[in-house]
Amino acid sequence: MDSRTLPGPQFYTKQKDGTVDQSLSTIEIEKFGEKILIWQAICSCGLKTTPFFTKGTISADIYKKECLNRRLIPFYKKHIVSTIFWPDLATVHYAHSTLALLKDNNVNFVKKEENPPNAPEFRPIEKYWAIVKRNLKKDHRVAENVNEFKKKLA
Ligand SMILES: [Zn+2]
């Protein structure tokens, strides 16, 4: 909710021989401030799903309902060309009921045993998230709720 808590450097500008206001050079942030989780799928063709936002964790049921049934599966079926879904190794992504739903909908996906751990640089969406986070860091407003956060992301 507070972009200043995202990893990476914070920047400010200073005039030559000028002073920097204390409020800029020292930023107090809440150590365990509210966080928001975003799920979204992107494709190399340029299409992306609408994002799903939550302040909680994503259970297998929420993942199936909000991420797969409402977003990924319709998105996947829009593609005429052969497409493969590449989730990260989060537990819910490979829960038995999740795999059953993907198989029932003929979604071709990277199998858990073929999915490299600790290799985010290989998943294209990680570059997308880096850009999203970089843009969020430019917005210093603290979102008070999910709707305010969505505005920051827009
Ligand atoms: Zn595509």
PDB file of C-alpha atoms and ligand atoms in Angstrom:
ATOM      1  CA  MET A   1       0.000   0.000   0.000  1.00  0.00           C
ATOM      2  CA  ASP A   2       3.016   2.260   0.633  1.00  0.00           C
ATOM      3  CA  SER A   3       5.282   2.320  -2.432  1.00  0.00           C
ATOM      4  CA  ARG A   4       8.220   3.449  -0.302  1.00  0.00           C
ATOM      5  CA  THR A   5       8.335  -0.029   1.239  1.00  0.00           C
ATOM      6  CA  LEU A   6       9.106  -1.611  -2.140  1.00  0.00           C
ATOM      7  CA  PRO A   7      12.709  -2.816  -2.421  1.00  0.00           C
ATOM      8  CA  GLY A   8      15.213  -0.597  -4.235  1.00  0.00           C
ATOM      9  CA  PRO A   9      16.726   2.857  -3.797  1.00  0.00           C
ATOM     10  CA  GLN A  10      14.754   5.991  -2.984  1.00  0.00           C
ATOM     11  CA  PHE A  11      15.735   9.151  -4.814  1.00  0.00           C
ATOM     12  CA  TYR A  12      15.481  12.843  -4.166  1.00  0.00           C
ATOM     13  CA  THR A  13      16.992  15.811  -5.966  1.00  0.00           C
ATOM     14  CA  LYS A  14      19.086  18.571  -4.463  1.00  0.00           C
ATOM     15  CA  GLN A  15      20.233  21.892  -5.852  1.00  0.00           C
ATOM     16  CA  LYS A  16      23.990  22.432  -5.970  1.00  0.00           C
ATOM     17  CA  ASP A  17      25.080  23.638  -2.521  1.00  0.00           C
ATOM     18  CA  GLY A  18      21.483  23.404  -1.382  1.00  0.00           C
ATOM     19  CA  THR A  19      20.228  21.534   1.591  1.00  0.00           C
ATOM     20  CA  VAL A  20      17.887  18.608   1.597  1.00  0.00           C
ATOM     21  CA  ASP A  21      14.870  18.819   3.791  1.00  0.00           C
ATOM     22  CA  GLN A  22      14.854  16.248   6.585  1.00  0.00           C
ATOM     23  CA  SER A  23      11.484  14.975   5.369  1.00  0.00           C
ATOM     24  CA  LEU A  24      13.116  13.929   2.092  1.00  0.00           C
ATOM     25  CA  SER A  25      16.402  12.499   3.316  1.00  0.00           C
ATOM     26  CA  THR A  26      14.876  10.508   6.174  1.00  0.00           C
ATOM     27  CA  ILE A  27      11.710   8.602   5.499  1.00  0.00           C
ATOM     28  CA  GLU A  28       9.864   6.805   8.249  1.00  0.00           C
ATOM     29  CA  ILE A  29       7.999   3.782   7.035  1.00  0.00           C
ATOM     30  CA  GLU A  30       5.827   1.302   8.824  1.00  0.00           C
ATOM     31  CA  LYS A  31       7.872  -1.889   9.110  1.00  0.00           C
ATOM     32  CA  PHE A  32       4.888  -4.208   8.870  1.00  0.00           C
ATOM     33  CA  GLY A  33       2.542  -1.972   6.912  1.00  0.00           C
ATOM     34  CA  GLU A  34      -0.372  -3.313   4.928  1.00  0.00           C
ATOM     35  CA  LYS A  35       0.550  -5.157   1.788  1.00  0.00           C
ATOM     36  CA  ILE A  36      -1.434  -5.957  -1.290  1.00  0.00           C
ATOM     37  CA  LEU A  37      -1.085  -9.026  -3.446  1.00  0.00           C
ATOM     38  CA  ILE A  38      -1.661  -8.754  -7.184  1.00  0.00           C
ATOM     39  CA  TRP A  39      -2.201 -11.705  -9.491  1.00  0.00           C
ATOM     40  CA  GLN A  40      -2.096 -11.166 -13.230  1.00  0.00           C
ATOM     41  CA  ALA A  41      -1.174 -13.153 -16.346  1.00  0.00           C
ATOM     42  CA  ILE A  42       0.597 -11.656 -19.346  1.00  0.00           C
ATOM     43  CA  CYS A  43       1.387 -13.148 -22.736  1.00  0.00           C
ATOM     44  CA  SER A  44       4.202 -12.584 -25.192  1.00  0.00           C
ATOM     45  CA  CYS A  45       1.523 -11.474 -27.737  1.00  0.00           C
ATOM     46  CA  GLY A  46       0.992  -8.354 -25.604  1.00  0.00           C
ATOM     47  CA  LEU A  47      -2.334  -9.311 -24.031  1.00  0.00           C
ATOM     48  CA  LYS A  48      -2.770  -9.410 -20.265  1.00  0.00           C
ATOM     49  CA  THR A  49      -5.594 -10.347 -17.909  1.00  0.00           C
ATOM     50  CA  THR A  50      -7.259  -7.875 -15.612  1.00  0.00           C
ATOM     51  CA  PRO A  51      -5.370  -7.972 -12.313  1.00  0.00           C
ATOM     52  CA  PHE A  52      -6.791  -9.554  -9.154  1.00  0.00           C
ATOM     53  CA  PHE A  53      -6.059  -7.643  -5.958  1.00  0.00           C
ATOM     54  CA  THR A  54      -6.295  -8.896  -2.407  1.00  0.00           C
ATOM     55  CA  LYS A  55      -5.025  -7.843   1.006  1.00  0.00           C
ATOM     56  CA  GLY A  56      -5.127 -11.448   2.164  1.00  0.00           C
ATOM     57  CA  THR A  57      -3.396 -14.590   1.062  1.00  0.00           C
ATOM     58  CA  ILE A  58      -4.646 -16.580  -1.908  1.00  0.00           C
ATOM     59  CA  SER A  59      -6.093 -19.956  -0.944  1.00  0.00           C
ATOM     60  CA  ALA A  60      -6.532 -22.652  -3.586  1.00  0.00           C
ATOM     61  CA  ASP A  61     -10.278 -21.846  -3.709  1.00  0.00           C
ATOM     62  CA  ILE A  62      -9.696 -18.109  -4.248  1.00  0.00           C
ATOM     63  CA  TYR A  63      -6.975 -18.870  -6.778  1.00  0.00           C
ATOM     64  CA  LYS A  64      -9.269 -21.154  -8.768  1.00  0.00           C
ATOM     65  CA  LYS A  65     -12.246 -18.776  -8.612  1.00  0.00           C
ATOM     66  CA  GLU A  66     -10.612 -15.362  -9.116  1.00  0.00           C
ATOM     67  CA  CYS A  67      -7.415 -16.146 -10.986  1.00  0.00           C
ATOM     68  CA  LEU A  68      -8.154 -19.233 -13.062  1.00  0.00           C
ATOM     69  CA  ASN A  69     -11.917 -19.304 -13.711  1.00  0.00           C
ATOM     70  CA  ARG A  70     -12.469 -15.555 -13.993  1.00  0.00           C
ATOM     71  CA  ARG A  71      -9.202 -14.516 -15.609  1.00  0.00           C
ATOM     72  CA  LEU A  72      -6.723 -17.102 -16.867  1.00  0.00           C
ATOM     73  CA  ILE A  73      -8.993 -19.678 -18.517  1.00  0.00           C
ATOM     74  CA  PRO A  74     -11.010 -17.175 -20.637  1.00  0.00           C
ATOM     75  CA  PHE A  75      -7.718 -15.416 -21.486  1.00  0.00           C
ATOM     76  CA  TYR A  76      -6.067 -18.720 -22.417  1.00  0.00           C
ATOM     77  CA  LYS A  77      -9.020 -19.754 -24.612  1.00  0.00           C
ATOM     78  CA  LYS A  78      -8.811 -16.466 -26.558  1.00  0.00           C
ATOM     79  CA  HIS A  79      -5.529 -17.738 -27.970  1.00  0.00           C
ATOM     80  CA  ILE A  80      -5.734 -19.739 -31.184  1.00  0.00           C
ATOM     81  CA  VAL A  81      -2.005 -20.441 -31.287  1.00  0.00           C
ATOM     82  CA  SER A  82      -0.421 -22.985 -28.953  1.00  0.00           C
ATOM     83  CA  THR A  83       0.109 -21.318 -25.575  1.00  0.00           C
ATOM     84  CA  ILE A  84       1.686 -22.537 -22.363  1.00  0.00           C
ATOM     85  CA  PHE A  85       0.859 -21.175 -18.903  1.00  0.00           C
ATOM     86  CA  TRP A  86       3.894 -20.723 -16.677  1.00  0.00           C
ATOM     87  CA  PRO A  87       3.024 -20.133 -13.010  1.00  0.00           C
ATOM     88  CA  ASP A  88       5.624 -19.709 -10.304  1.00  0.00           C
ATOM     89  CA  LEU A  89       6.040 -22.426  -7.678  1.00  0.00           C
ATOM     90  CA  ALA A  90       3.548 -21.052  -5.134  1.00  0.00           C
ATOM     91  CA  THR A  91       1.812 -23.933  -3.368  1.00  0.00           C
ATOM     92  CA  VAL A  92      -1.692 -23.056  -4.633  1.00  0.00           C
ATOM     93  CA  HIS A  93      -0.444 -23.089  -8.245  1.00  0.00           C
ATOM     94  CA  TYR A  94       0.203 -26.811  -7.982  1.00  0.00           C
ATOM     95  CA  ALA A  95      -2.525 -27.904  -5.543  1.00  0.00           C
ATOM     96  CA  HIS A  96      -4.337 -31.066  -6.691  1.00  0.00           C
ATOM     97  CA  SER A  97      -7.605 -29.214  -7.290  1.00  0.00           C
ATOM     98  CA  THR A  98      -5.766 -26.499  -9.240  1.00  0.00           C
ATOM     99  CA  LEU A  99      -4.120 -29.056 -11.520  1.00  0.00           C
ATOM    100  CA  ALA A 100      -7.480 -30.774 -12.054  1.00  0.00           C
ATOM    101  CA  LEU A 101      -9.086 -27.458 -13.083  1.00  0.00           C
ATOM    102  CA  LEU A 102      -6.263 -26.680 -15.525  1.00  0.00           C
ATOM    103  CA  LYS A 103      -6.480 -30.171 -17.038  1.00  0.00           C
ATOM    104  CA  ASP A 104     -10.311 -30.044 -17.269  1.00  0.00           C
ATOM    105  CA  ASN A 105      -9.950 -26.833 -19.276  1.00  0.00           C
ATOM    106  CA  ASN A 106      -7.142 -28.147 -21.484  1.00  0.00           C
ATOM    107  CA  VAL A 107      -4.730 -25.477 -20.259  1.00  0.00           C
ATOM    108  CA  ASN A 108      -1.208 -26.472 -21.236  1.00  0.00           C
ATOM    109  CA  PHE A 109       1.032 -25.505 -18.298  1.00  0.00           C
ATOM    110  CA  VAL A 110       4.611 -25.945 -17.097  1.00  0.00           C
ATOM    111  CA  LYS A 111       4.663 -29.031 -14.867  1.00  0.00           C
ATOM    112  CA  LYS A 112       5.998 -28.579 -11.344  1.00  0.00           C
ATOM    113  CA  GLU A 113       8.975 -30.879 -11.971  1.00  0.00           C
ATOM    114  CA  GLU A 114       9.899 -28.844 -15.092  1.00  0.00           C
ATOM    115  CA  ASN A 115       9.497 -25.446 -13.392  1.00  0.00           C
ATOM    116  CA  PRO A 116      12.896 -24.130 -12.234  1.00  0.00           C
ATOM    117  CA  PRO A 117      12.989 -22.905  -8.615  1.00  0.00           C
ATOM    118  CA  ASN A 118      14.757 -19.643  -7.788  1.00  0.00           C
ATOM    119  CA  ALA A 119      14.975 -18.548 -11.414  1.00  0.00           C
ATOM    120  CA  PRO A 120      12.635 -15.563 -11.673  1.00  0.00           C
ATOM    121  CA  GLU A 121      14.809 -14.089 -14.452  1.00  0.00           C
ATOM    122  CA  PHE A 122      13.463 -16.782 -16.802  1.00  0.00           C
ATOM    123  CA  ARG A 123       9.797 -15.905 -16.251  1.00  0.00           C
ATOM    124  CA  PRO A 124       8.832 -12.932 -18.462  1.00  0.00           C
ATOM    125  CA  ILE A 125       6.241 -11.698 -15.964  1.00  0.00           C
ATOM    126  CA  GLU A 126       9.024 -10.902 -13.482  1.00  0.00           C
ATOM    127  CA  LYS A 127      10.255  -8.167 -15.848  1.00  0.00           C
ATOM    128  CA  TYR A 128       6.680  -6.872 -15.998  1.00  0.00           C
ATOM    129  CA  TRP A 129       6.474  -6.786 -12.174  1.00  0.00           C
ATOM    130  CA  ALA A 130       9.796  -4.916 -12.031  1.00  0.00           C
ATOM    131  CA  ILE A 131       8.339  -2.228 -14.332  1.00  0.00           C
ATOM    132  CA  VAL A 132       5.112  -2.084 -12.290  1.00  0.00           C
ATOM    133  CA  LYS A 133       7.108  -1.680  -9.051  1.00  0.00           C
ATOM    134  CA  ARG A 134       9.367   0.966 -10.609  1.00  0.00           C
ATOM    135  CA  ASN A 135       6.305   2.963 -11.636  1.00  0.00           C
ATOM    136  CA  LEU A 136       4.700   2.510  -8.215  1.00  0.00           C
ATOM    137  CA  LYS A 137       7.832   3.847  -6.506  1.00  0.00           C
ATOM    138  CA  LYS A 138       7.354   7.158  -8.352  1.00  0.00           C
ATOM    139  CA  ASP A 139       3.985   7.589  -6.631  1.00  0.00           C
ATOM    140  CA  HIS A 140       4.590   8.564  -3.015  1.00  0.00           C
ATOM    141  CA  ARG A 141       0.964   8.493  -1.919  1.00  0.00           C
ATOM    142  CA  VAL A 142       0.083   5.758   0.555  1.00  0.00           C
ATOM    143  CA  ALA A 143      -3.005   3.882  -0.558  1.00  0.00           C
ATOM    144  CA  GLU A 144      -5.593   3.644   2.208  1.00  0.00           C
ATOM    145  CA  ASN A 145      -7.537   0.842   0.522  1.00  0.00           C
ATOM    146  CA  VAL A 146      -7.517  -1.448  -2.509  1.00  0.00           C
ATOM    147  CA  ASN A 147      -9.387   1.060  -4.708  1.00  0.00           C
ATOM    148  CA  GLU A 148      -6.812   3.779  -3.996  1.00  0.00           C
ATOM    149  CA  PHE A 149      -4.081   1.284  -4.787  1.00  0.00           C
ATOM    150  CA  LYS A 150      -5.726   0.471  -8.131  1.00  0.00           C
ATOM    151  CA  LYS A 151      -5.635   4.194  -8.967  1.00  0.00           C
ATOM    152  CA  LYS A 152      -1.910   4.283  -8.214  1.00  0.00           C
ATOM    153  CA  LEU A 153      -1.423   1.345 -10.559  1.00  0.00           C
ATOM    154  CA  ALA A 154      -3.497   2.828 -13.410  1.00  0.00           C
TER     155      ALA A 154
HETATM  156 ZN    ZN B   1      -1.097 -14.123 -26.234  1.00  0.00          ZN
END
